[in-house]
Short mmCIF file of N, CA and C in Angstrom, two decimals:
data_model
loop_
_atom_site.label_atom_id
_atom_site.label_comp_id
_atom_site.label_asym_id
_atom_site.label_seq_id
_atom_site.Cartn_x
_atom_site.Cartn_y
_atom_site.Cartn_z
N GLY Y 1 14.48 4.74 -7.36
CA GLY Y 1 14.47 3.63 -7.44
C GLY Y 1 15.06 2.81 -6.11
N VAL Y 2 15.37 1.89 -6.33
CA VAL Y 2 16.03 0.82 -4.88
C VAL Y 2 17.00 1.59 -4.27
N ARG Y 3 17.66 2.56 -4.72
CA ARG Y 3 18.80 3.11 -3.79
C ARG Y 3 18.31 3.80 -3.53
N ALA Y 4 17.45 4.68 -3.95
CA ALA Y 4 16.57 5.87 -3.38
C ALA Y 4 15.58 5.61 -2.16
N ALA Y 5 15.30 4.36 -2.45
CA ALA Y 5 14.23 3.94 -1.10
C ALA Y 5 15.03 3.38 -0.17
N ASN Y 6 16.40 2.94 -0.32
CA ASN Y 6 17.05 2.39 0.69
C ASN Y 6 17.76 3.55 1.12
N ASN Y 7 17.89 4.43 0.65
CA ASN Y 7 18.58 5.93 1.50
C ASN Y 7 17.57 6.65 2.40
N ALA Y 8 16.25 6.74 1.65
CA ALA Y 8 15.47 7.51 2.17
C ALA Y 8 15.18 6.62 3.56
N PHE Y 9 15.05 5.23 3.88
CA PHE Y 9 14.85 4.47 4.86
C PHE Y 9 15.63 4.44 5.96
N TYR Y 10 16.91 4.50 5.56
CA TYR Y 10 17.81 5.21 6.28
C TYR Y 10 18.34 6.25 7.06
N ALA Y 11 17.80 7.40 5.96
CA ALA Y 11 17.64 8.23 6.63
C ALA Y 11 16.40 8.69 7.85
N ALA Y 12 15.54 8.39 7.50
CA ALA Y 12 14.47 7.96 8.68
C ALA Y 12 14.58 7.49 9.58
N LEU Y 13 15.29 6.35 9.45
CA LEU Y 13 15.74 5.30 10.73
C LEU Y 13 16.76 6.13 11.67
N ASN Y 14 17.95 6.76 11.19
CA ASN Y 14 18.53 7.68 11.55
C ASN Y 14 17.93 8.67 12.63
N GLN Y 15 16.93 9.42 12.15
CA GLN Y 15 15.89 10.80 12.42
C GLN Y 15 15.38 9.80 13.88
N MET Y 16 15.07 8.48 13.98
CA MET Y 16 14.36 8.07 15.27
C MET Y 16 15.51 8.05 16.67
N PHE Y 17 16.65 7.78 16.20
CA PHE Y 17 17.30 8.20 17.11
C PHE Y 17 17.59 9.38 17.94
N VAL Y 18 17.59 10.36 17.06
CA VAL Y 18 17.45 12.08 17.32
C VAL Y 18 15.79 12.34 17.94
N GLY Y 19 14.99 11.68 18.12
CA GLY Y 19 13.47 11.90 17.93
C GLY Y 19 12.64 12.71 16.79
N ASN Y 20 13.31 12.88 15.71
CA ASN Y 20 12.15 13.39 14.56
C ASN Y 20 12.53 12.51 13.48
N ILE Y 21 11.07 12.15 13.69
CA ILE Y 21 10.39 11.14 12.31
C ILE Y 21 10.03 12.07 11.76
N THR Y 22 10.38 12.28 9.89
CA THR Y 22 9.89 12.40 9.53
C THR Y 22 8.65 11.48 8.57
N PRO Y 23 7.60 11.78 7.92
CA PRO Y 23 6.83 10.88 7.22
C PRO Y 23 7.24 11.26 5.91
N MET Y 24 6.98 9.73 5.50
CA MET Y 24 7.75 10.15 3.94
C MET Y 24 6.53 9.41 3.09
N GLU Y 25 6.57 10.06 2.08
CA GLU Y 25 5.22 9.92 0.94
C GLU Y 25 5.64 8.96 -0.09
N PRO Y 26 4.65 7.94 0.17
CA PRO Y 26 5.26 6.66 -0.67
C PRO Y 26 5.22 7.14 -2.20
N ASP Y 27 5.86 6.34 -2.54
CA ASP Y 27 5.87 6.55 -4.56
C ASP Y 27 5.15 5.54 -5.11
N ILE Y 28 4.56 4.88 -4.50
CA ILE Y 28 3.41 3.72 -4.96
C ILE Y 28 2.06 3.89 -4.57
N PRO Y 29 1.24 4.16 -5.48
CA PRO Y 29 -0.05 4.28 -5.22
C PRO Y 29 -1.02 3.57 -4.13
N LEU Y 30 -1.69 4.63 -3.42
CA LEU Y 30 -2.29 3.93 -2.32
C LEU Y 30 -3.16 2.50 -2.40
N GLU Y 31 -3.69 2.69 -3.46
CA GLU Y 31 -4.26 1.16 -4.19
C GLU Y 31 -3.50 0.50 -4.36
N ASP Y 32 -2.59 0.54 -4.64
CA ASP Y 32 -1.04 -0.78 -4.80
C ASP Y 32 -1.42 -1.18 -3.11
N ILE Y 33 -0.97 -0.17 -2.34
CA ILE Y 33 -0.64 -0.80 -1.43
C ILE Y 33 -1.34 -1.68 -0.49
N GLU Y 34 -2.72 -0.68 -0.50
CA GLU Y 34 -3.92 -1.99 0.02
C GLU Y 34 -4.07 -3.22 -0.64
N ARG Y 35 -3.83 -3.19 -1.57
CA ARG Y 35 -4.37 -4.07 -2.57
C ARG Y 35 -3.29 -5.51 -2.16
N ASN Y 36 -1.92 -4.90 -1.89
CA ASN Y 36 -0.65 -5.90 -1.36
C ASN Y 36 -0.29 -6.05 0.10
N LEU Y 37 -1.04 -5.24 0.77
CA LEU Y 37 -0.89 -5.70 2.38
C LEU Y 37 -2.16 -6.82 2.45
N MET Y 38 -1.96 -6.97 3.64
CA MET Y 38 -2.94 -8.22 4.07
C MET Y 38 -3.69 -7.49 5.10
N ILE Y 39 -4.41 -6.79 4.62
CA ILE Y 39 -5.50 -5.85 5.39
C ILE Y 39 -6.90 -6.10 5.28
N GLY Y 40 -8.01 -6.46 6.51
CA GLY Y 40 -8.96 -6.39 5.66
C GLY Y 40 -10.15 -7.37 6.73
N SER Y 41 -11.58 -7.87 6.28
CA SER Y 41 -12.14 -8.59 7.10
C SER Y 41 -11.10 -10.34 6.54
N PRO Y 42 -11.35 -10.96 7.79
CA PRO Y 42 -10.99 -12.68 7.26
C PRO Y 42 -11.19 -13.31 5.98
N GLU Y 43 -12.53 -12.74 5.54
CA GLU Y 43 -12.70 -13.06 3.92
C GLU Y 43 -11.87 -12.69 3.29
N GLU Y 44 -11.70 -10.97 3.07
CA GLU Y 44 -10.69 -10.68 1.75
C GLU Y 44 -9.28 -11.15 2.41
N ILE Y 45 -9.20 -11.47 3.58
CA ILE Y 45 -7.48 -11.91 3.86
C ILE Y 45 -7.51 -13.48 3.17
N ALA Y 46 -8.43 -13.91 3.05
CA ALA Y 46 -8.25 -15.32 2.67
C ALA Y 46 -8.33 -15.41 1.33
N ASP Y 47 -8.97 -14.57 0.47
CA ASP Y 47 -9.18 -14.27 -0.70
C ASP Y 47 -7.77 -13.68 -1.31
N LYS Y 48 -6.89 -13.18 -0.45
CA LYS Y 48 -5.43 -12.38 -0.80
C LYS Y 48 -4.64 -13.52 -0.36
N LEU Y 49 -4.61 -14.52 0.45
CA LEU Y 49 -3.65 -15.47 0.35
C LEU Y 49 -4.16 -16.29 -0.72
N GLY Y 50 -5.06 -16.64 -1.02
CA GLY Y 50 -5.99 -17.51 -1.76
C GLY Y 50 -4.95 -17.24 -3.11
N LEU Y 51 -4.57 -16.44 -3.75
CA LEU Y 51 -4.05 -16.06 -4.73
C LEU Y 51 -2.64 -16.66 -4.80
N TYR Y 52 -1.89 -16.55 -3.76
CA TYR Y 52 -0.30 -16.87 -3.15
C TYR Y 52 -0.55 -18.43 -3.50
N TYR Y 53 -1.55 -18.96 -2.79
CA TYR Y 53 -1.66 -20.25 -2.48
C TYR Y 53 -2.16 -21.58 -3.92
N GLU Y 54 -2.36 -20.41 -4.78
CA GLU Y 54 -2.44 -20.84 -6.02
C GLU Y 54 -1.35 -21.64 -6.68
N GLN Y 55 -0.40 -20.44 -6.37
CA GLN Y 55 0.99 -20.37 -7.14
C GLN Y 55 1.67 -21.24 -6.27
N SER Y 56 1.24 -22.45 -5.52
CA SER Y 56 1.99 -22.97 -5.01
C SER Y 56 3.01 -22.47 -3.82
N ILE Y 57 2.56 -21.10 -3.56
CA ILE Y 57 3.43 -20.51 -1.95
C ILE Y 57 2.76 -20.99 -1.01
N ASP Y 58 3.77 -21.83 -0.20
CA ASP Y 58 2.52 -22.13 1.51
C ASP Y 58 3.45 -21.62 2.13
N GLU Y 59 3.98 -20.37 2.08
CA GLU Y 59 4.76 -20.19 3.30
C GLU Y 59 4.83 -18.37 3.68
N MET Y 60 4.44 -17.90 4.51
CA MET Y 60 4.35 -16.23 4.09
C MET Y 60 4.54 -16.14 5.67
N GLN Y 61 5.35 -14.39 6.16
CA GLN Y 61 5.51 -14.15 7.64
C GLN Y 61 4.67 -12.85 7.57
N LEU Y 62 3.49 -13.14 8.34
CA LEU Y 62 2.95 -12.03 8.73
C LEU Y 62 3.03 -11.05 10.18
N ASN Y 63 3.06 -10.05 10.31
CA ASN Y 63 2.95 -9.00 11.30
C ASN Y 63 1.59 -8.50 11.25
N PHE Y 64 1.15 -8.54 12.73
CA PHE Y 64 0.13 -8.36 13.77
C PHE Y 64 0.30 -7.10 14.01
N SER Y 65 1.36 -6.69 14.16
CA SER Y 65 1.00 -5.35 15.18
C SER Y 65 2.06 -4.08 14.47
N PHE Y 66 1.26 -3.47 14.41
CA PHE Y 66 1.67 -2.21 13.80
C PHE Y 66 1.32 -1.04 14.64
N GLY Y 67 1.95 -1.18 16.06
CA GLY Y 67 1.39 -0.58 16.95
C GLY Y 67 -0.13 -0.51 17.38
N THR Y 68 -0.34 -1.56 17.29
CA THR Y 68 -1.68 -1.42 17.86
C THR Y 68 -1.53 -2.33 19.33
N PRO Y 69 -2.61 -2.01 19.86
CA PRO Y 69 -2.68 -2.75 21.58
C PRO Y 69 -2.79 -3.86 21.45
N HIS Y 70 -1.94 -4.60 22.38
CA HIS Y 70 -1.90 -5.97 22.59
C HIS Y 70 -3.12 -7.08 22.27
N GLY Y 71 -4.35 -6.54 23.32
CA GLY Y 71 -5.77 -6.93 23.15
C GLY Y 71 -6.11 -6.96 21.77
N GLU Y 72 -5.92 -6.18 20.74
CA GLU Y 72 -6.15 -6.20 19.93
C GLU Y 72 -5.53 -6.93 18.61
N ILE Y 73 -4.25 -7.18 19.11
CA ILE Y 73 -3.25 -8.09 18.26
C ILE Y 73 -3.68 -9.64 18.21
N MET Y 74 -4.15 -9.78 19.55
CA MET Y 74 -4.02 -11.23 19.99
C MET Y 74 -5.63 -11.55 19.22
N ASN Y 75 -6.62 -10.12 19.26
CA ASN Y 75 -7.85 -10.91 18.45
C ASN Y 75 -7.37 -11.04 17.14
N SER Y 76 -7.32 -10.60 16.69
CA SER Y 76 -6.59 -10.54 15.42
C SER Y 76 -5.92 -11.91 14.72
N ILE Y 77 -4.86 -12.16 16.02
CA ILE Y 77 -4.19 -13.46 15.40
C ILE Y 77 -5.15 -14.47 15.94
N GLU Y 78 -6.15 -14.31 16.56
CA GLU Y 78 -7.55 -15.54 16.92
C GLU Y 78 -8.32 -15.52 15.44
N ASP Y 79 -8.56 -14.26 15.12
CA ASP Y 79 -9.47 -14.20 13.89
C ASP Y 79 -8.69 -15.24 12.94
N PHE Y 80 -7.23 -14.86 12.71
CA PHE Y 80 -6.81 -15.49 11.66
C PHE Y 80 -6.81 -16.67 11.92
N MET Y 81 -6.53 -17.22 13.00
CA MET Y 81 -6.01 -18.89 13.31
C MET Y 81 -7.57 -19.52 13.21
N THR Y 82 -8.59 -19.12 13.34
CA THR Y 82 -10.26 -19.49 13.21
C THR Y 82 -10.91 -19.46 12.14
N ARG Y 83 -10.55 -18.03 11.44
CA ARG Y 83 -10.93 -17.75 10.37
C ARG Y 83 -10.51 -18.07 9.19
N VAL Y 84 -9.51 -17.87 9.15
CA VAL Y 84 -8.66 -18.22 7.53
C VAL Y 84 -7.99 -19.25 7.25
N VAL Y 85 -7.18 -19.45 8.48
CA VAL Y 85 -6.27 -20.85 8.17
C VAL Y 85 -7.01 -22.12 7.91
N PRO Y 86 -8.33 -22.46 8.77
CA PRO Y 86 -8.74 -23.37 7.99
C PRO Y 86 -9.45 -23.51 6.48
N GLN Y 87 -9.27 -22.60 5.66
CA GLN Y 87 -9.91 -22.53 4.50
C GLN Y 87 -8.55 -23.39 3.68
N PHE Y 88 -7.35 -23.33 4.23
CA PHE Y 88 -6.18 -23.39 3.41
C PHE Y 88 -5.63 -24.88 3.73
N ARG Y 89 -6.75 -25.90 4.70
CA ARG Y 89 -6.09 -27.10 5.06
C ARG Y 89 -6.51 -28.17 4.64
#
């Protein structure tokens, strides 16, 4: 449950400070993770965001940097702002 996930998270976080990171196996099916993360083409992202927009959710925090090089992050942000955001104005 939530307590076990929380304990596992902090155990992994503690390992970061001693240099040992142990990968955790997700207890969520990969299909659910893929469906719920905002990963994909601009069209796929717009479709996913549209589900939230239809429910009047108009604010969301997105993270573009999961260890990605800076140039790729900037390209992703530019694509998002020019190809996704205009669909919701």
